[in-house]
Amino acid sequence: MSPTRRLAELPCGRRSKWVVLALWLVLLVVAGPLAGKLTDVEDNQASSWLPGNAESTQVLDEQRAFQPVDTAQAVVVYVRDGGITPADKAEAVKDARAFASAPHVVGPVTGPVESADGQALQTIVSVDIGTGGWQDLRPAVDSLRATAAENSLGMTTHVTGPAGVGADQAEAFAGIDSTLLAATVAVVIVLLLLTYRSPVLWMLPLFSAAGALVVAQAVIYLLADHAGLTVNAQSAGILIVLVLGAGTDYALLLTARYREELRRHGDRHEAMAFALHRAGPAILASSATVVASMLCLLVAEMNSTSGLGPVCAIGVLVALVAMLTLLPALLVILGRWVFWPVKPAFGTPEPTRSGRWAHVGEWIARRPRKVWVGTGLALAACCVGLVSLNATGLSTAGSFTGTPDSVVGQQALEAHFPAGTGAPLTVVSAAAESGAVREATRATPGIASTTEPTFHEGRALFRATLTDPPDSQAAKDTVDRLRTAVHAVPNADAQVGGSTAVILDAGRAATSDNRTIIPLVLGVVLVILALLLRAVTAPLVLIATVVLSYAAALGISAFFFEHVFHFEGQDNSFPLFVFVFLVALGIDYNIFLMTRVREEAVQQGTRRGAVAGLAATGGVITSAGLILASTFAVLGTLPVVGFAEIGFAVALGVLLDTLVVRSVLVTALTVDLDRHMWWPSALSGQVPPPQKELARQL
């Protein structure tokens, strides 16, 4: 017996199945409390998202010497269209004294300052970000909003600035874990019930996937707490969707093969051992593809992107282990009755051999070239929408699906004060040259004013207010001009940071990551496919189809984002995230299909093997695709445009890949290329039956 066969029998042995179950139960008892602490180690500070070598990141690090705590400015805006009255000013002064005692407020409160048009007041409050990132902003901003609104005397009040925006972002992400988990579990339950049509069977994949999620969260918590792994709200949210989605996919494939083998084996232990032996390599290759693709993110400049890679890789690995150990043990322990009311009895025919996917495969095999050319042209037409893709970043207003108070406040601020008020640039330089640096700053177009510098150990720091909104392209252009100007001051070692500089540096790092990581992922996936299929032609064909599917999904998504949802644009990292998820997960289905096609081709030739492989895997892969697409679509429940766009595009791409690319395009290409699909392996030398003979067989 081969080592792989012995390994496959461990989770389904007559005694070892109970050992596997007991080990998992112990593991879940230990991991449960640790998983609940994951949010405690999330790092949502700006430095956890920024590229480590960016100028704005270096300024953040350097300004801590001037200010021992990280702060964000909250701008309280009072507006009265008829003009600010003396009573309004007195109330704003009273509020300013109260602001000083609000939670997490540090330093002096500046203002109130009246606008030039006499219709608005602004008060600037510094809020300690602490170690909790934006979560520590919410109590302070909530307090400021309540105080300002309590005795507003009819004025309209808002809290904006970086602290106000951060608090609204924290509100948008509040309960992300519980919201995503509840929505994802609900979707998975419904689709598993529809897939299995059994009141019991759906519980086993769901329990196994949920167990994998708990263990993955516990492992990630330990690594974040003791090994410096960066976890933020983004990676924690995507982890939930990925583990439940990918884990359920693996469960569907294994369960389908197990049900097929139960019709061929009287002993359920033997049936599961054979199912693991046959389906295991495809599941392993699939998970290896996802893990390798995620680990490619480690080379990203963006800290948030590089941190996402290992978090997702750990999640997929744990899901793999759960589906190859816990799920087989549960299925074998419970026996055939879990498939009730349609139990797979020994000796009964396999229904997939004559099901709808068998008919689809036969239809494709009659005219494969026409089918793949027509399908390819249709997908290429969908790519036209790429011309409207606008992945250049989102403004503050454009990043929310709604209109929170900070966005309304920023609009009011821009109407009555210099638009950059509340989000100034930070300039640091050598103390001896601070005067020259400040003069160069004030002479830069787009700068409204500067503060007096402060000094610490030979370095100087001052703030510069922009004339344009801090998230606008004009403000980014000002940052570039200012950097050029201050860098030119001799011996100043000057650097420019601040929220606008952060946005600019993050966008450029994301663009660089797109150019670096996308080719790297393609290369890694190509190597894995070549090793799995022992061929060159098939991996190249599969990669080409997935890239076409990705481009089509992006084209359709861009059309919907602009003309249906009316989104402002896309985040800079949007193309990369969608690419990594679609390529890694889209290749999954091609792996599931092509490993079965290769298995069948050895016995009956590639053409007939392609039809048989589609018939055997079509139903389960379609169900898996629907579940995975639905789990990613759950991201759209969050009031954050970036998540909604990723969820929509990935869900659409998975559906395209499942229903069109894998089932139609790949099958047609395989039938048309025939044995050449496996070049240069020995299988490529297999003499195929004549086309007329194939038609008679079908």
XYZ file of C-alpha atoms in Angstrom:
698
model
C 0.000 0.000 0.000
C 1.376 3.410 -0.980
C 2.181 6.015 1.723
C -0.486 8.360 0.322
C -3.100 5.588 0.555
C -2.134 4.898 4.178
C -2.376 8.603 4.954
C -5.781 8.774 3.291
C -7.066 5.970 5.528
C -6.169 7.681 8.819
C -9.298 9.878 9.160
C -11.608 7.015 8.177
C -10.152 4.001 9.956
C -12.447 2.003 12.196
C -10.630 3.239 15.312
C -8.628 6.212 14.049
C -11.779 8.125 13.044
C -12.662 8.442 16.745
C -9.137 9.631 17.557
C -9.380 12.303 14.832
C -12.733 13.501 16.157
C -11.460 13.607 19.751
C -8.361 15.596 18.743
C -10.480 18.157 16.902
C -12.859 18.554 19.837
C -9.932 19.183 22.194
C -8.442 21.618 19.694
C -11.712 23.551 19.435
C -12.032 23.796 23.217
C -8.526 25.275 23.428
C -8.853 27.507 20.354
C -12.283 28.978 21.119
C -11.193 31.513 23.782
C -8.116 32.507 21.759
C -10.175 33.102 18.612
C -12.408 35.491 20.566
C -9.365 37.670 21.318
C -8.439 38.281 17.669
C -10.024 41.730 17.595
C -7.885 42.703 20.601
C -4.694 42.422 18.527
C -5.988 44.115 15.372
C -3.764 47.022 14.366
C -5.783 49.671 12.536
C -3.298 52.499 12.917
C -2.170 54.270 9.757
C 1.296 52.674 9.918
C -0.242 49.192 9.698
C -1.704 50.073 6.288
C 1.095 52.210 4.825
C 4.167 51.101 2.887
C 7.023 50.864 5.370
C 9.508 52.885 3.270
C 7.128 55.683 2.275
C 7.998 59.250 3.190
C 4.676 59.695 4.987
C 5.409 56.629 7.136
C 8.813 58.019 8.091
C 7.185 61.308 9.074
C 4.705 59.434 11.272
C 7.598 57.711 13.011
C 9.592 60.922 13.415
C 6.756 63.055 14.748
C 6.430 60.734 17.759
C 9.577 62.411 19.089
C 7.700 65.719 19.133
C 4.464 64.224 20.365
C 4.668 61.143 22.595
C 1.190 59.944 21.560
C -0.276 59.490 18.084
C -3.064 61.984 17.534
C -5.673 62.785 14.915
C -7.396 66.119 14.627
C -11.151 66.397 14.993
C -12.714 69.541 13.535
C -16.003 70.628 15.083
C -17.923 72.763 12.589
C -20.814 75.080 13.483
C -22.852 76.583 10.640
C -25.664 79.158 10.655
C -26.746 80.292 7.202
C -27.971 83.641 8.465
C -24.641 84.393 10.130
C -23.016 83.458 13.448
C -24.395 85.395 16.412
C -22.606 86.450 19.648
C -24.648 83.808 21.488
C -23.386 81.208 19.009
C -19.793 82.225 19.698
C -20.345 82.058 23.445
C -21.833 78.569 23.117
C -18.898 77.419 20.961
C -16.428 78.767 23.566
C -18.305 76.861 26.266
C -18.201 73.709 24.139
C -14.452 74.101 23.618
C -13.885 74.010 27.385
C -16.024 70.873 27.583
C -14.153 69.228 24.698
C -10.949 69.244 26.731
C -12.403 66.658 29.112
C -13.794 64.337 26.413
C -12.388 60.757 26.263
C -8.929 60.490 24.651
C -8.658 64.249 23.990
C -5.081 65.535 24.499
C -3.365 68.900 24.242
C -4.959 72.322 23.956
C -8.228 72.873 22.106
C -7.888 75.456 19.328
C -10.768 77.804 18.596
C -13.504 78.539 17.980
C -12.407 80.432 14.859
C -14.947 82.301 12.742
C -14.991 81.941 8.963
C -14.386 84.905 6.674
C -18.008 84.885 5.519
C -19.266 84.989 9.122
C -21.474 81.919 8.696
C -19.391 79.222 10.401
C -17.129 78.448 13.334
C -14.508 75.738 13.689
C -12.833 74.246 16.744
C -9.890 71.859 16.401
C -9.438 69.081 18.959
C -6.547 66.581 19.100
C -7.572 63.006 19.876
C -5.179 60.330 21.126
C -5.315 57.410 18.685
C -3.663 55.118 21.208
C -2.927 51.507 20.319
C -6.463 50.723 19.232
C -6.336 52.725 15.998
C -9.661 54.112 14.880
C -11.527 52.230 17.627
C -10.125 54.708 20.173
C -11.452 57.612 18.091
C -15.112 56.641 18.437
C -15.636 57.532 22.140
C -13.989 60.930 21.677
C -15.835 61.816 18.488
C -19.167 60.588 19.870
C -18.626 62.822 22.900
C -17.703 65.833 20.747
C -20.784 65.366 18.560
C -23.078 65.054 21.560
C -21.636 68.130 23.266
C -21.780 70.298 20.130
C -25.356 69.293 19.314
C -26.720 69.543 22.861
C -27.004 73.350 23.011
C -26.434 74.305 19.378
C -29.016 77.131 19.514
C -30.227 76.190 16.048
C -26.777 75.911 14.467
C -25.900 72.869 12.347
C -23.002 70.976 13.922
C -20.667 68.342 12.542
C -17.400 66.650 13.547
C -15.011 65.986 10.682
C -11.266 65.982 10.089
C -9.125 62.814 10.269
C -10.567 61.890 13.681
C -14.159 62.299 12.510
C -13.514 60.240 9.380
C -11.690 57.576 11.386
C -14.559 57.305 13.854
C -17.057 56.890 11.018
C -14.840 54.219 9.475
C -14.751 52.435 12.832
C -18.546 52.646 12.927
C -18.747 51.164 9.426
C -16.535 48.261 10.482
C -18.234 47.822 13.866
C -19.332 44.250 14.293
C -17.711 43.257 10.999
C -16.812 39.833 12.394
C -20.276 39.056 13.711
C -22.078 40.603 10.729
C -20.007 38.783 8.133
C -20.071 35.534 10.087
C -23.849 35.564 10.514
C -24.529 36.514 6.890
C -22.003 34.032 5.506
C -23.265 31.155 7.652
C -26.857 31.897 6.628
C -25.915 31.850 2.937
C -23.914 28.631 3.294
C -26.758 26.873 5.134
C -29.320 27.778 2.481
C -27.091 26.722 -0.426
C -25.983 23.494 1.268
C -29.627 22.589 1.849
C -30.378 23.223 -1.815
C -27.286 21.276 -2.901
C -27.681 18.193 -0.724
C -31.479 18.219 -0.324
C -30.831 16.583 3.042
C -31.918 17.920 6.448
C -28.767 16.555 8.108
C -25.830 16.401 5.687
C -25.373 20.186 5.419
C -24.413 20.354 9.096
C -21.178 18.411 8.631
C -19.448 20.708 6.080
C -20.665 23.751 8.007
C -19.424 22.409 11.354
C -16.069 21.512 9.806
C -15.694 24.924 8.134
C -16.721 26.743 11.316
C -14.222 24.674 13.300
C -11.512 25.568 10.798
C -12.357 29.258 11.188
C -12.094 29.101 14.985
C -8.724 27.337 14.860
C -7.416 29.702 12.164
C -8.425 32.752 14.205
C -6.708 31.278 17.265
C -3.472 30.610 15.348
C -3.521 34.104 13.847
C -4.159 35.632 17.277
C -1.119 33.838 18.719
C 1.086 34.916 15.814
C -0.138 38.520 16.054
C 0.362 38.620 19.821
C 3.734 36.878 19.981
C 5.316 36.919 16.510
C 4.472 40.366 15.138
C 1.949 39.291 12.483
C -0.071 42.324 11.346
C -3.840 41.880 11.450
C -6.360 44.624 10.731
C -10.104 44.876 10.176
C -9.687 44.215 6.456
C -7.751 40.964 6.794
C -9.905 39.739 9.699
C -13.067 40.276 7.651
C -11.762 38.604 4.506
C -10.508 35.668 6.602
C -14.084 34.793 7.605
C -15.355 34.796 4.035
C -12.355 32.924 2.637
C -12.248 30.122 5.220
C -15.978 29.440 5.112
C -16.105 29.709 1.316
C -12.979 27.712 0.470
C -13.617 25.171 3.232
C -17.132 24.512 1.963
C -15.758 24.122 -1.573
C -13.344 21.412 -0.449
C -16.122 19.749 1.540
C -18.419 19.626 -1.488
C -15.765 18.028 -3.687
C -14.851 15.385 -1.119
C -18.459 14.605 -0.210
C -19.424 14.232 -3.866
C -16.566 11.774 -4.482
C -17.431 9.897 -1.264
C -21.066 9.575 -2.339
C -19.874 8.283 -5.714
C -17.614 5.691 -4.060
C -20.383 4.539 -1.697
C -22.149 3.181 -4.781
C -19.034 1.150 -5.616
C -18.029 -0.052 -2.122
C -20.133 -1.844 0.435
C -17.924 -0.653 3.317
C -18.109 3.073 3.989
C -14.582 3.119 5.433
C -13.181 1.781 2.151
C -15.337 4.219 0.193
C -13.978 7.202 2.124
C -10.385 5.969 1.862
C -10.757 5.683 -1.899
C -12.466 9.102 -2.100
C -9.624 10.726 -0.148
C -7.038 8.964 -2.290
C -8.676 10.191 -5.516
C -9.963 13.634 -4.503
C -7.162 14.460 -2.060
C -4.540 15.451 -4.666
C -6.961 17.877 -6.343
C -7.922 19.432 -3.010
C -4.261 19.641 -1.967
C -3.287 21.262 -5.270
C -6.198 23.655 -5.014
C -5.275 24.775 -1.508
C -1.587 24.969 -2.463
C -2.540 27.322 -5.286
C -4.502 29.581 -2.960
C -1.830 29.524 -0.252
C 0.992 30.225 -2.706
C -0.989 33.066 -4.276
C -1.663 34.602 -0.876
C 1.969 34.316 0.187
C 2.933 36.246 -2.944
C 1.336 39.234 -1.197
C 4.266 39.238 1.240
C 6.345 41.122 -1.339
C 3.823 43.978 -1.378
C 4.956 47.449 -0.384
C 1.638 48.143 1.339
C 1.724 46.810 4.894
C -2.011 46.100 4.794
C -1.578 43.992 1.636
C 1.509 42.129 2.832
C -0.237 41.380 6.146
C -3.293 40.005 4.342
C -1.208 37.293 2.648
C -0.175 35.167 5.654
C -3.545 35.676 7.371
C -5.419 34.221 4.391
C -2.796 31.506 3.822
C -3.172 30.294 7.413
C -6.942 30.264 7.035
C -6.847 28.155 3.868
C -4.321 25.712 5.336
C -6.452 25.132 8.421
C -9.547 24.722 6.218
C -7.655 22.120 4.160
C -6.669 20.121 7.245
C -10.230 20.248 8.599
C -11.773 19.029 5.349
C -9.280 16.167 4.978
C -9.498 14.987 8.608
C -12.505 16.215 10.589
C -15.074 16.029 7.785
C -14.130 12.466 6.640
C -14.232 11.269 10.238
C -17.707 12.756 10.763
C -19.043 11.322 7.505
C -17.766 7.829 8.241
C -18.928 7.881 11.867
C -22.477 8.829 10.897
C -22.680 6.465 7.919
C -24.871 6.455 4.813
C -28.017 7.667 6.574
C -26.756 11.303 6.600
C -27.538 11.411 2.860
C -31.228 10.752 3.591
C -33.622 10.901 1.815
C -31.436 9.924 -1.188
C -28.977 7.445 0.314
C -26.275 6.146 -2.099
C -26.834 2.389 -1.942
C -24.088 -0.038 -2.921
C -24.389 -1.159 -6.545
C -26.725 1.619 -7.702
C -25.756 3.630 -10.813
C -24.033 7.021 -10.446
C -26.633 9.657 -11.508
C -24.038 12.163 -12.749
C -23.185 9.853 -15.665
C -26.477 10.711 -17.317
C -27.290 14.071 -15.722
C -27.563 17.542 -17.223
C -23.797 18.109 -17.234
C -23.320 14.902 -19.211
C -25.695 16.312 -21.834
C -23.840 19.659 -21.818
C -20.547 17.849 -22.383
C -21.992 15.833 -25.257
C -23.307 19.006 -26.883
C -19.904 20.695 -26.568
C -18.087 17.638 -27.970
C -20.087 17.768 -31.209
C -18.737 21.226 -32.168
C -15.924 22.112 -29.722
C -14.148 24.711 -31.854
C -17.273 26.744 -32.509
C -18.125 26.601 -28.823
C -14.784 27.818 -27.477
C -14.361 30.502 -30.141
C -17.865 31.848 -29.509
C -17.435 31.743 -25.737
C -14.041 33.411 -25.947
C -15.398 36.224 -28.103
C -18.310 36.788 -25.711
C -15.927 37.050 -22.749
C -13.639 39.354 -24.731
C -16.632 41.617 -25.419
C -17.222 41.871 -21.662
C -13.672 43.168 -21.274
C -14.654 46.378 -23.083
C -15.947 47.685 -19.762
C -12.330 47.935 -18.577
C -12.108 51.338 -20.269
C -14.299 52.748 -17.488
C -12.305 51.163 -14.661
C -11.096 53.979 -12.401
C -8.829 52.322 -9.828
C -7.070 55.553 -8.844
C -8.326 55.712 -5.272
C -11.437 56.887 -3.468
C -12.070 60.188 -1.756
C -13.360 60.249 1.803
C -16.924 60.795 0.593
C -16.546 58.116 -2.075
C -15.337 55.462 0.363
C -18.708 55.198 2.139
C -21.870 53.791 0.599
C -23.824 56.340 2.661
C -23.099 59.890 3.832
C -21.785 59.906 7.416
C -21.455 63.033 9.515
C -17.742 63.476 8.798
C -18.430 63.710 5.049
C -21.175 66.312 5.538
C -18.891 68.177 7.920
C -16.034 68.189 5.420
C -18.346 69.665 2.791
C -19.391 72.398 5.236
C -15.759 73.049 6.142
C -14.782 73.411 2.481
C -17.644 75.864 1.926
C -16.526 78.290 4.654
C -12.819 77.685 5.386
C -9.681 76.680 3.450
C -10.517 73.179 2.275
C -7.453 71.618 3.882
C -8.343 72.797 7.380
C -8.311 69.951 9.884
C -6.043 67.715 7.797
C -2.797 69.696 7.497
C 0.453 68.420 6.055
C 3.290 67.709 8.477
C 6.784 68.904 7.555
C 9.877 67.816 9.491
C 13.400 69.049 8.848
C 16.738 69.882 10.427
C 16.185 72.576 13.030
C 18.920 74.817 11.607
C 17.207 74.929 8.220
C 13.617 75.115 9.453
C 13.298 78.763 8.457
C 14.281 78.065 4.861
C 12.047 75.008 4.725
C 9.112 77.007 6.070
C 9.685 79.760 3.500
C 9.818 77.175 0.709
C 6.578 75.698 2.034
C 4.743 79.031 2.145
C 5.911 79.790 -1.402
C 4.489 76.511 -2.748
C 1.215 76.927 -4.687
C -1.639 75.153 -2.899
C -0.454 75.986 0.641
C -2.747 78.358 2.555
C -0.733 78.828 5.748
C 1.856 77.296 8.057
C 2.223 77.051 11.830
C 5.236 78.049 13.895
C 7.784 75.221 14.131
C 8.499 73.216 17.258
C 11.944 71.767 17.984
C 13.324 68.563 19.457
C 16.911 67.290 19.449
C 17.995 69.126 16.326
C 14.809 68.537 14.345
C 11.904 70.862 13.607
C 8.233 70.177 12.870
C 5.460 72.439 11.577
C 2.071 72.061 9.885
C 0.917 73.376 6.518
C -2.756 73.904 5.624
C -3.841 73.064 2.077
C -6.116 75.263 -0.016
C -7.752 72.199 -1.594
C -9.685 69.286 -0.029
C -7.127 66.902 1.494
C -8.347 63.894 -0.528
C -8.430 65.698 -3.887
C -6.016 65.288 -6.788
C -5.117 68.977 -6.467
C -3.998 68.370 -2.875
C -1.896 65.377 -3.981
C -0.264 67.537 -6.644
C 0.528 70.095 -3.933
C 2.270 67.384 -1.893
C 4.476 66.557 -4.873
C 5.305 70.245 -5.404
C 6.017 70.733 -1.708
C 8.271 67.700 -1.516
C 10.246 68.944 -4.493
C 10.591 72.360 -2.873
C 11.680 71.234 0.612
C 13.936 68.456 -0.671
C 15.834 71.141 -2.574
C 16.719 73.041 0.623
C 20.413 72.219 1.322
C 21.163 70.167 4.445
C 17.520 70.289 5.551
C 16.739 66.570 5.265
C 13.116 67.670 5.006
C 10.181 65.302 4.611
C 6.446 65.826 4.070
C 3.705 63.709 5.676
C 0.109 64.094 6.758
C -3.155 62.523 5.602
C -2.886 63.707 1.983
C 0.688 62.427 1.765
C -0.512 59.100 3.204
C -3.176 58.820 0.485
C -0.634 59.675 -2.210
C 2.014 57.215 -0.986
C -0.524 54.434 -0.472
C -1.860 54.857 -4.007
C 1.590 54.698 -5.553
C 2.556 51.662 -3.492
C -0.631 49.884 -4.536
C 0.085 50.608 -8.201
C 3.589 49.208 -7.772
C 2.182 46.123 -6.048
C -0.185 45.543 -8.976
C 2.740 45.484 -11.411
C 4.840 43.182 -9.227
C 2.448 40.701 -7.660
C 0.108 39.920 -10.577
C 2.885 38.411 -12.773
C 4.350 36.659 -9.720
C 1.024 34.975 -8.894
C 0.601 33.874 -12.513
C 4.063 32.300 -12.490
C 3.503 30.458 -9.218
C 0.109 29.109 -10.293
C 1.549 28.012 -13.643
C 4.261 25.972 -11.917
C 1.746 24.282 -9.581
C -0.517 23.365 -12.481
C 2.392 22.007 -14.503
C 3.464 19.783 -11.613
C -0.075 18.583 -10.955
C -1.095 17.869 -14.549
C 2.409 16.834 -15.677
C 1.980 18.938 -18.798
C 2.782 22.340 -20.283
C -0.089 22.934 -22.693
C -2.906 22.400 -20.184
C -1.504 24.842 -17.560
C -1.007 27.544 -20.203
C -4.555 27.056 -21.489
C -6.024 27.125 -17.982
C -4.098 30.255 -17.009
C -5.251 31.998 -20.180
C -8.895 31.146 -19.497
C -8.747 32.377 -15.912
C -7.095 35.657 -16.954
C -9.807 36.122 -19.575
C -12.433 35.427 -16.918
C -10.764 37.986 -14.605
C -10.704 40.670 -17.294
C -14.337 39.996 -18.201
C -15.393 40.173 -14.539
C -13.550 43.466 -14.124
C -15.125 44.863 -17.285
C -18.670 43.965 -16.234
C -18.023 45.188 -12.683
C -16.698 48.537 -13.880
C -19.885 49.036 -15.908
C -22.092 48.282 -12.888
C -20.001 50.429 -10.536
C -20.325 53.460 -12.788
C -23.818 53.151 -14.260
C -25.802 51.146 -11.690
C -24.261 51.723 -8.254
C -22.832 55.162 -9.173
C -19.641 54.625 -7.205
C -16.976 57.296 -7.503
C -14.255 54.851 -8.550
C -12.194 52.000 -7.140
C -9.457 51.729 -4.570
C -5.903 51.436 -5.899
C -5.620 47.887 -4.543
C -8.920 46.754 -6.083
C -7.435 45.132 -9.247
C -4.829 43.232 -7.217
C -7.213 41.862 -4.598
C -9.748 40.762 -7.199
C -6.982 39.203 -9.300
C -5.470 37.209 -6.435
C -8.828 35.881 -5.254
C -10.154 35.122 -8.728
C -7.010 33.503 -10.074
C -6.378 31.437 -6.943
C -10.009 30.435 -6.491
C -10.824 30.234 -10.203
C -7.944 27.856 -10.780
C -9.509 25.705 -8.039
C -12.380 24.709 -10.275
C -10.132 24.040 -13.222
C -8.013 21.819 -10.984
C -11.092 19.928 -9.811
C -12.222 19.445 -13.408
C -8.894 18.702 -15.097
C -7.613 16.214 -12.524
C -10.803 14.217 -13.081
C -10.509 14.623 -16.865
C -6.948 13.345 -16.725
C -8.045 10.381 -14.613
C -10.749 9.542 -17.153
C -8.493 10.255 -20.151
C -6.069 7.529 -19.099
C -8.901 5.011 -19.494
C -10.863 6.285 -22.482
C -8.979 9.074 -24.237
C -9.013 12.826 -23.751
C -12.141 13.654 -25.737
C -14.330 11.167 -23.972
C -12.491 11.879 -20.714
C -13.389 15.580 -20.973
C -17.081 14.752 -21.304
C -16.932 12.204 -18.477
C -14.976 14.596 -16.246
C -17.516 17.373 -16.775
C -20.396 14.977 -16.078
C -18.789 13.796 -12.830
C -17.732 17.195 -11.474
C -20.150 19.644 -13.092
C -22.812 19.558 -10.408
C -20.509 19.750 -7.397
C -18.291 22.454 -8.905
C -21.325 24.546 -9.815
C -22.646 24.213 -6.269
C -19.227 25.117 -4.871
C -19.044 28.162 -7.139
C -22.490 29.362 -6.077
C -21.540 29.042 -2.409
C -18.192 30.793 -2.818
C -19.732 33.590 -4.909
C -22.465 34.069 -2.336
C -20.000 34.241 0.555
C -17.982 36.955 -1.185
C -21.180 38.803 -2.085
C -21.796 39.058 1.662
C -19.002 41.662 1.747
C -21.526 43.977 0.109
C -23.448 44.126 3.393
C -20.767 46.440 4.807
C -21.266 50.202 4.252
C -17.772 50.475 2.764
C -17.379 50.909 -0.999
C -14.035 49.085 -1.172
C -15.467 45.922 0.385
C -18.661 46.115 -1.671
C -16.661 46.378 -4.901
C -14.335 43.488 -4.052
C -17.287 41.327 -3.027
C -19.241 42.095 -6.211
C -16.314 41.577 -8.585
C -15.086 38.342 -6.974
C -18.617 36.913 -6.782
C -19.228 37.772 -10.439
C -15.863 36.349 -11.478
C -16.458 33.093 -9.603
C -19.854 32.697 -11.286
C -18.346 33.400 -14.711
C -15.575 30.923 -14.087
C -17.912 28.253 -12.730
C -20.780 28.487 -15.202
C -19.012 29.622 -18.376
C -15.228 29.321 -18.333
C -14.789 25.977 -16.600
C -17.925 24.227 -17.849
C -17.948 25.474 -21.441
C -14.684 27.117 -22.498
C -12.219 24.722 -20.832
C -14.206 21.639 -21.795
C -14.443 22.752 -25.435
C -10.715 23.552 -25.573
C -9.859 20.171 -24.048
C -12.001 18.287 -26.565
C -10.592 20.311 -29.469
C -6.938 20.039 -28.425
C -7.450 16.392 -27.475
C -4.246 14.558 -26.516
C -2.143 17.672 -27.247
C -3.603 19.145 -24.048
C -1.238 16.877 -22.084
C 1.970 17.662 -23.997
C 4.731 16.694 -23.291
C 3.573 13.911 -20.933
C 3.139 10.316 -22.118
C -0.614 10.884 -22.220
C -0.106 13.245 -25.166
C 1.010 10.260 -27.232
C -2.244 8.396 -26.727
C -3.939 7.791 -30.084
C -7.470 9.258 -29.972
C -10.497 7.619 -31.557
C -11.669 9.219 -34.805
C -14.122 12.104 -34.438
C -16.924 10.068 -36.025
C -16.336 7.276 -33.543
C -16.450 9.784 -30.683
C -19.755 11.126 -31.990
C -21.170 7.580 -31.999
C -19.974 7.061 -28.421
C -21.754 10.215 -27.363
